[in-house]
mmCIF file of N, CA and C in Angstrom:
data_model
loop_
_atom_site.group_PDB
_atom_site.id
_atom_site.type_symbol
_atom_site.label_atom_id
_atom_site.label_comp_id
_atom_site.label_asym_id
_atom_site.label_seq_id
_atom_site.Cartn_x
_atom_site.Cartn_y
_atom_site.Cartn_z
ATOM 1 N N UNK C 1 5.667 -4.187 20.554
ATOM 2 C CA UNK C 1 6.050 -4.111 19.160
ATOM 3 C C UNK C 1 6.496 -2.677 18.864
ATOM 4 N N UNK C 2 7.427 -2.343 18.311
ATOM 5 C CA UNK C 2 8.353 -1.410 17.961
ATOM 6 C C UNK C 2 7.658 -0.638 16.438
ATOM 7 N N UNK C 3 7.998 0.265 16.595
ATOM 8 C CA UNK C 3 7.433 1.046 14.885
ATOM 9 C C UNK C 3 7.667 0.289 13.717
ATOM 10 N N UNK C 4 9.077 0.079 14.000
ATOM 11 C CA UNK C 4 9.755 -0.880 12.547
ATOM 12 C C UNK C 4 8.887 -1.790 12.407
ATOM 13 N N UNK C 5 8.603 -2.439 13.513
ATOM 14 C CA UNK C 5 8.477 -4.134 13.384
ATOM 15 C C UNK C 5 6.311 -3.866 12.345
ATOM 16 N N UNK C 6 5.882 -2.630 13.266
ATOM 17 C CA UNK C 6 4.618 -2.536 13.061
ATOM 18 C C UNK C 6 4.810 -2.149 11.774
ATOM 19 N N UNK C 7 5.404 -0.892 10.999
ATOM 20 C CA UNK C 7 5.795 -0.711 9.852
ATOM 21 C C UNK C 7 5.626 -1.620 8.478
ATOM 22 N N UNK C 8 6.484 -2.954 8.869
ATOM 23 C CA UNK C 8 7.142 -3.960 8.113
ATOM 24 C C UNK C 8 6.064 -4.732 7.884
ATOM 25 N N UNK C 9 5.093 -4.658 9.315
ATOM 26 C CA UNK C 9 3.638 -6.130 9.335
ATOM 27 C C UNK C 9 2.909 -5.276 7.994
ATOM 28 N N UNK C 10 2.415 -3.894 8.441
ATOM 29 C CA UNK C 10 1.852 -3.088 7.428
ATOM 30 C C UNK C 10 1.661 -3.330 6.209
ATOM 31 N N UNK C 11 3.397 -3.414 5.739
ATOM 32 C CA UNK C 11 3.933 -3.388 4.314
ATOM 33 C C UNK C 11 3.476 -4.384 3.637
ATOM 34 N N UNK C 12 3.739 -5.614 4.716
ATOM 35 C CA UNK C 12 3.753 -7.294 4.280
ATOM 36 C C UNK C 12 2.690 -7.329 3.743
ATOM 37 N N UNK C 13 1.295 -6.845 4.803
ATOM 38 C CA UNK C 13 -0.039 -7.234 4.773
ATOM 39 C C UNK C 13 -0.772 -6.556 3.424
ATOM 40 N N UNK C 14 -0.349 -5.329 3.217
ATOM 41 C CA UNK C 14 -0.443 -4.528 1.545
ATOM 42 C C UNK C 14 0.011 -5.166 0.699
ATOM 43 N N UNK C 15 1.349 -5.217 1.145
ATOM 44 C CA UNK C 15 1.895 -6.249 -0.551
ATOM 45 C C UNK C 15 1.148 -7.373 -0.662
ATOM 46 N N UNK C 16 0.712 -8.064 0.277
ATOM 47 C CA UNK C 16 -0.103 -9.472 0.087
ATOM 48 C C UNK C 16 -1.613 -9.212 -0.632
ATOM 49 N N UNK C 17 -1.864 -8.481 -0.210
ATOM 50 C CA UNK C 17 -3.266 -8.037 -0.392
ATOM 51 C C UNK C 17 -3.427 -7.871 -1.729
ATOM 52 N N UNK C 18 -2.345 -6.767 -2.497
ATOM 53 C CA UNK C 18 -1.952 -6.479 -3.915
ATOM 54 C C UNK C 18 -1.773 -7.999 -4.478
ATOM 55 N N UNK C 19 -1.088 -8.566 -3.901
ATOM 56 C CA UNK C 19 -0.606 -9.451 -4.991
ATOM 57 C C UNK C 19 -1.742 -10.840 -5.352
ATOM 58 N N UNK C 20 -2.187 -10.451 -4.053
ATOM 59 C CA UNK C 20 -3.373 -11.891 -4.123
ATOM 60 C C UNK C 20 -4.775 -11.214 -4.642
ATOM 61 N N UNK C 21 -5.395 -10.126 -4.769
ATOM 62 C CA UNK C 21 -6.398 -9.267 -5.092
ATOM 63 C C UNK C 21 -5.810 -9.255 -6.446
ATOM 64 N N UNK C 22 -5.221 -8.756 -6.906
ATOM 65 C CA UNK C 22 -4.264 -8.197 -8.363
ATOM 66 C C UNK C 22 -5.366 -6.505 -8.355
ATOM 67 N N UNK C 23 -5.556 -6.092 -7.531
ATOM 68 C CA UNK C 23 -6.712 -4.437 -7.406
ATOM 69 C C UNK C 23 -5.356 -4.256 -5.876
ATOM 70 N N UNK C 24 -5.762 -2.512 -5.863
ATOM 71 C CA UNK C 24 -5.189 -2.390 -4.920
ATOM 72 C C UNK C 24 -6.341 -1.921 -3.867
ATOM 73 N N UNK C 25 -6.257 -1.669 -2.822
ATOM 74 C CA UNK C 25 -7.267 -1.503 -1.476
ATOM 75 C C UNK C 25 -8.235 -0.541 -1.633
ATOM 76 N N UNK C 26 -9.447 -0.798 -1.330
ATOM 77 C CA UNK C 26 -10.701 -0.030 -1.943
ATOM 78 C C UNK C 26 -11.297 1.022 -1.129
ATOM 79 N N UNK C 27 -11.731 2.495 -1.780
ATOM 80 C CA UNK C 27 -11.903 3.355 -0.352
ATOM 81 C C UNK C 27 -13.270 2.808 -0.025
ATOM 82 N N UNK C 28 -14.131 2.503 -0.593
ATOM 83 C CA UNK C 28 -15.522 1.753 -1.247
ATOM 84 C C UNK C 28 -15.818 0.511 -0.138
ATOM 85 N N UNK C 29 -14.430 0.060 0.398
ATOM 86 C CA UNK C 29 -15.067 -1.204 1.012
ATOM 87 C C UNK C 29 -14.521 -1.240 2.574
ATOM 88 N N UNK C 30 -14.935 -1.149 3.573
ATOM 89 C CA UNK C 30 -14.629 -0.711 4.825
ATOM 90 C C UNK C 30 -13.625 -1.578 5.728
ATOM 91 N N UNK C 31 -13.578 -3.018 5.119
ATOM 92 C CA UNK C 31 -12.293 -3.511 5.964
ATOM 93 C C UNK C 31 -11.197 -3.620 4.897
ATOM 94 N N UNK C 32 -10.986 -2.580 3.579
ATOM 95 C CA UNK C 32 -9.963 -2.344 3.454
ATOM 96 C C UNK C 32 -9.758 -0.420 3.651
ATOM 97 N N UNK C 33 -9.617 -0.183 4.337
ATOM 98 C CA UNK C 33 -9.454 1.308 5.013
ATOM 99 C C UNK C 33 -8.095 1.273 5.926
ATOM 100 N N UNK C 34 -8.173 0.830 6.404
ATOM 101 C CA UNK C 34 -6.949 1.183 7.038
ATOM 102 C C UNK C 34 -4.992 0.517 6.040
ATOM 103 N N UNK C 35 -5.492 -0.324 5.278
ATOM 104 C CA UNK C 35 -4.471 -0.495 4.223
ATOM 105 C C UNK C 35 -4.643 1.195 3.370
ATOM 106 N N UNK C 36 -5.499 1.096 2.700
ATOM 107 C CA UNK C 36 -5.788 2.376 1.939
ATOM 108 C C UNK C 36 -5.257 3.552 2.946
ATOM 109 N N UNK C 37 -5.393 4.103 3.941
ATOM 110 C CA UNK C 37 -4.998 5.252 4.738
ATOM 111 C C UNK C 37 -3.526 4.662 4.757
ATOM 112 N N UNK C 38 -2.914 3.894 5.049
ATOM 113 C CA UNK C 38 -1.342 3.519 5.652
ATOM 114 C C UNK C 38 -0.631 3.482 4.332
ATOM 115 N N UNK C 39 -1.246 3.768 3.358
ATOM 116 C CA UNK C 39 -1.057 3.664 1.606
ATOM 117 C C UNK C 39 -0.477 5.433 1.486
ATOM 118 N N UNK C 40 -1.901 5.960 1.707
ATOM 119 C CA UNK C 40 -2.130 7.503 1.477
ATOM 120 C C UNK C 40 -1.019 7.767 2.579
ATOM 121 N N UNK C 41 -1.076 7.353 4.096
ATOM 122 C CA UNK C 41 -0.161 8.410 4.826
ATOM 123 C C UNK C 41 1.506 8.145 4.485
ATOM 124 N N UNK C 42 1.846 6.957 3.944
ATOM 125 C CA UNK C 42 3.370 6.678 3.654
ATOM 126 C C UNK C 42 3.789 7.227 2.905
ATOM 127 N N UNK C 43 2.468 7.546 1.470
ATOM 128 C CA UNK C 43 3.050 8.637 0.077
ATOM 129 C C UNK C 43 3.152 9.647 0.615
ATOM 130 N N UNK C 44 2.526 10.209 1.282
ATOM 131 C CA UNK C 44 2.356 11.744 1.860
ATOM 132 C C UNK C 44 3.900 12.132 2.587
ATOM 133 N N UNK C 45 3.842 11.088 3.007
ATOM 134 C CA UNK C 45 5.708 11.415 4.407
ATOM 135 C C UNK C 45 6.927 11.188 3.037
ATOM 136 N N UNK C 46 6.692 10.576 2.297
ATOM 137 C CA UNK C 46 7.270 9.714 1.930
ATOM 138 C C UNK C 46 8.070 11.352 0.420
ATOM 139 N N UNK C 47 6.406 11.818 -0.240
ATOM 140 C CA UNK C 47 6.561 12.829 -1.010
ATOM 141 C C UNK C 47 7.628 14.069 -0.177
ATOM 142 N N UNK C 48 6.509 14.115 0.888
ATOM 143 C CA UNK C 48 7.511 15.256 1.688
ATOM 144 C C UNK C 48 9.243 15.656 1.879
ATOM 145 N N UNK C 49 9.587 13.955 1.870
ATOM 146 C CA UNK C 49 10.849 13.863 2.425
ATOM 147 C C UNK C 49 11.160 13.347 3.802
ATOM 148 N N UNK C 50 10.351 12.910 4.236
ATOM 149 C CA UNK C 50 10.207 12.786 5.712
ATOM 150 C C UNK C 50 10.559 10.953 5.888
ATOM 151 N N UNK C 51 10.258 9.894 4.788
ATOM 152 C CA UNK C 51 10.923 8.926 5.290
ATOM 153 C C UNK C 51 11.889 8.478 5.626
ATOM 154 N N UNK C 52 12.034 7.578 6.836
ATOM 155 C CA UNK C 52 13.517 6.870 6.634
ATOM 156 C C UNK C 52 13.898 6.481 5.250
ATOM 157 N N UNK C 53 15.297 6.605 5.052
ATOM 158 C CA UNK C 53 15.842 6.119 3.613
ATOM 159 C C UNK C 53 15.970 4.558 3.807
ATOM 160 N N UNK C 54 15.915 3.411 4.296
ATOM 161 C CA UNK C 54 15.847 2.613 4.616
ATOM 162 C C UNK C 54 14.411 1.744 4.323
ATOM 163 N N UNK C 55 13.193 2.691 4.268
ATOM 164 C CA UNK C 55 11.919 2.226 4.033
ATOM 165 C C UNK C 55 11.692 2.767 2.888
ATOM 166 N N UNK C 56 12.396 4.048 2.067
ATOM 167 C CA UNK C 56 12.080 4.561 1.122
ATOM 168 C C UNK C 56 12.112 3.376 -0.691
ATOM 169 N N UNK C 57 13.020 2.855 -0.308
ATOM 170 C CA UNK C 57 13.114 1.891 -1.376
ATOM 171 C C UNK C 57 11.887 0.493 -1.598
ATOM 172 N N UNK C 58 12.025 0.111 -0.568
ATOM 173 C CA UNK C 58 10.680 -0.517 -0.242
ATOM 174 C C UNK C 58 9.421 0.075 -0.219
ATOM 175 N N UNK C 59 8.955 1.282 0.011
ATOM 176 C CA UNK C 59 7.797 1.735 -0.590
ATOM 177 C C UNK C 59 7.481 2.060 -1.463
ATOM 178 N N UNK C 60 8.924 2.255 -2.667
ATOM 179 C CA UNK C 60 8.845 2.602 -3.943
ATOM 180 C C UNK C 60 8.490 1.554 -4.425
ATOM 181 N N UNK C 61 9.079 0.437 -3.710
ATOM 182 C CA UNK C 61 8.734 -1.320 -4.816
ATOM 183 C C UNK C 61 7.188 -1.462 -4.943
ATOM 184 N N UNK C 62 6.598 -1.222 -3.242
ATOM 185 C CA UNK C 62 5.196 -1.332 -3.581
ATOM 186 C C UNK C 62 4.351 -0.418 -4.107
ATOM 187 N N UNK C 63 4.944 0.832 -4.307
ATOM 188 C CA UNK C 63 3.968 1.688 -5.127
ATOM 189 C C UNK C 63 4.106 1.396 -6.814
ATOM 190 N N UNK C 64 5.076 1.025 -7.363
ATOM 191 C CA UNK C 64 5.469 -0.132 -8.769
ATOM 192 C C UNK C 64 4.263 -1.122 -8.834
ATOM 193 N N UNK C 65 4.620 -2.156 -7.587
ATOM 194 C CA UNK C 65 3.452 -2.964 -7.740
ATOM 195 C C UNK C 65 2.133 -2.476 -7.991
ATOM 196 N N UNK C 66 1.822 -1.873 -6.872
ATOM 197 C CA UNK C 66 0.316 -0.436 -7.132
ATOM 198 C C UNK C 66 0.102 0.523 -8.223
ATOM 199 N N UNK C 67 0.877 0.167 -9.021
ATOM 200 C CA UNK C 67 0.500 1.000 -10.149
ATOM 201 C C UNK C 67 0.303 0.061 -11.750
ATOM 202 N N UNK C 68 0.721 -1.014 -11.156
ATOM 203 C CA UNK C 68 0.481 -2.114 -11.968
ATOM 204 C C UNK C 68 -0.655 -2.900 -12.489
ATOM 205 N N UNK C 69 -1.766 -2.419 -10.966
ATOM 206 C CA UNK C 69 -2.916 -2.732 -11.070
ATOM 207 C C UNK C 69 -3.426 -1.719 -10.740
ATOM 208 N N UNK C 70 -3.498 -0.397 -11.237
ATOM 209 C CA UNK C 70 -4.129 1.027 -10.920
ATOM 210 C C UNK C 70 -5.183 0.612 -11.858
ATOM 211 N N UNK C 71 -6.217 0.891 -11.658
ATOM 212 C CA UNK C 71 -8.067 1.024 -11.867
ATOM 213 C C UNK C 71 -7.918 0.116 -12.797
ATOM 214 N N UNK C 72 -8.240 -1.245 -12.711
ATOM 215 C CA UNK C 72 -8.062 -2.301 -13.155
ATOM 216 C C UNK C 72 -10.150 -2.525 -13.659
ATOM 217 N N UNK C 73 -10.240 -3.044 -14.659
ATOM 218 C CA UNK C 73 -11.703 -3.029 -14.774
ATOM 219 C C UNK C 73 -12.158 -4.351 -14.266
ATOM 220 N N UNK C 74 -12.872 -4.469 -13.006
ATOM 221 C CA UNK C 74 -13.530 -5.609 -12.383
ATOM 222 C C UNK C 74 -14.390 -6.612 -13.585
ATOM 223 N N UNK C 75 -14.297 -5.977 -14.372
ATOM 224 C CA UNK C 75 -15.830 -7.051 -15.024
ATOM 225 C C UNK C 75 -15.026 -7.545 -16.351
ATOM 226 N N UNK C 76 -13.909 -7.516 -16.192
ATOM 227 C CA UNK C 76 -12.965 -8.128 -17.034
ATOM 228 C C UNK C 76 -12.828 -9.633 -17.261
#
């Protein structure tokens, strides 16, 4: 499996997660950690300047989504 292809599973598996959770990935809960880090390290490359422009649009969609449900109150 190729970067892209691993990249893209990444993305899929976040956006799913977001959309079916309606919360985004918790540092709090240990099998969501590695969504949460692949979250943090894409903004980080991403702020820098360092992404492909090709993935840049697509990580903007899901950080939209992720901010849609930013600190959402559980006991709602």
């Amino acid at each position: 499996m190729d970067q892209e292809t691993r990249w893209i599973t990444r993305y899929n598996e976040v956006k799913a997660f977001i959309e079916s959770n309606h919360r985004n990935p918790s540092k709090h809960r240990i099998e969501e950690h590695d969504m949460l880090n692949w979250v943090k390290a894409n903004r980080k490359v991403m702020n820098a300047g360092k992404m492909k422009t090709e993935r840049v649009e697509a990580f903007k969609k899901l950080m939209e989504l992720s901010e849609r449900y930013r600190r959402v109150n559980q006991w709602k």
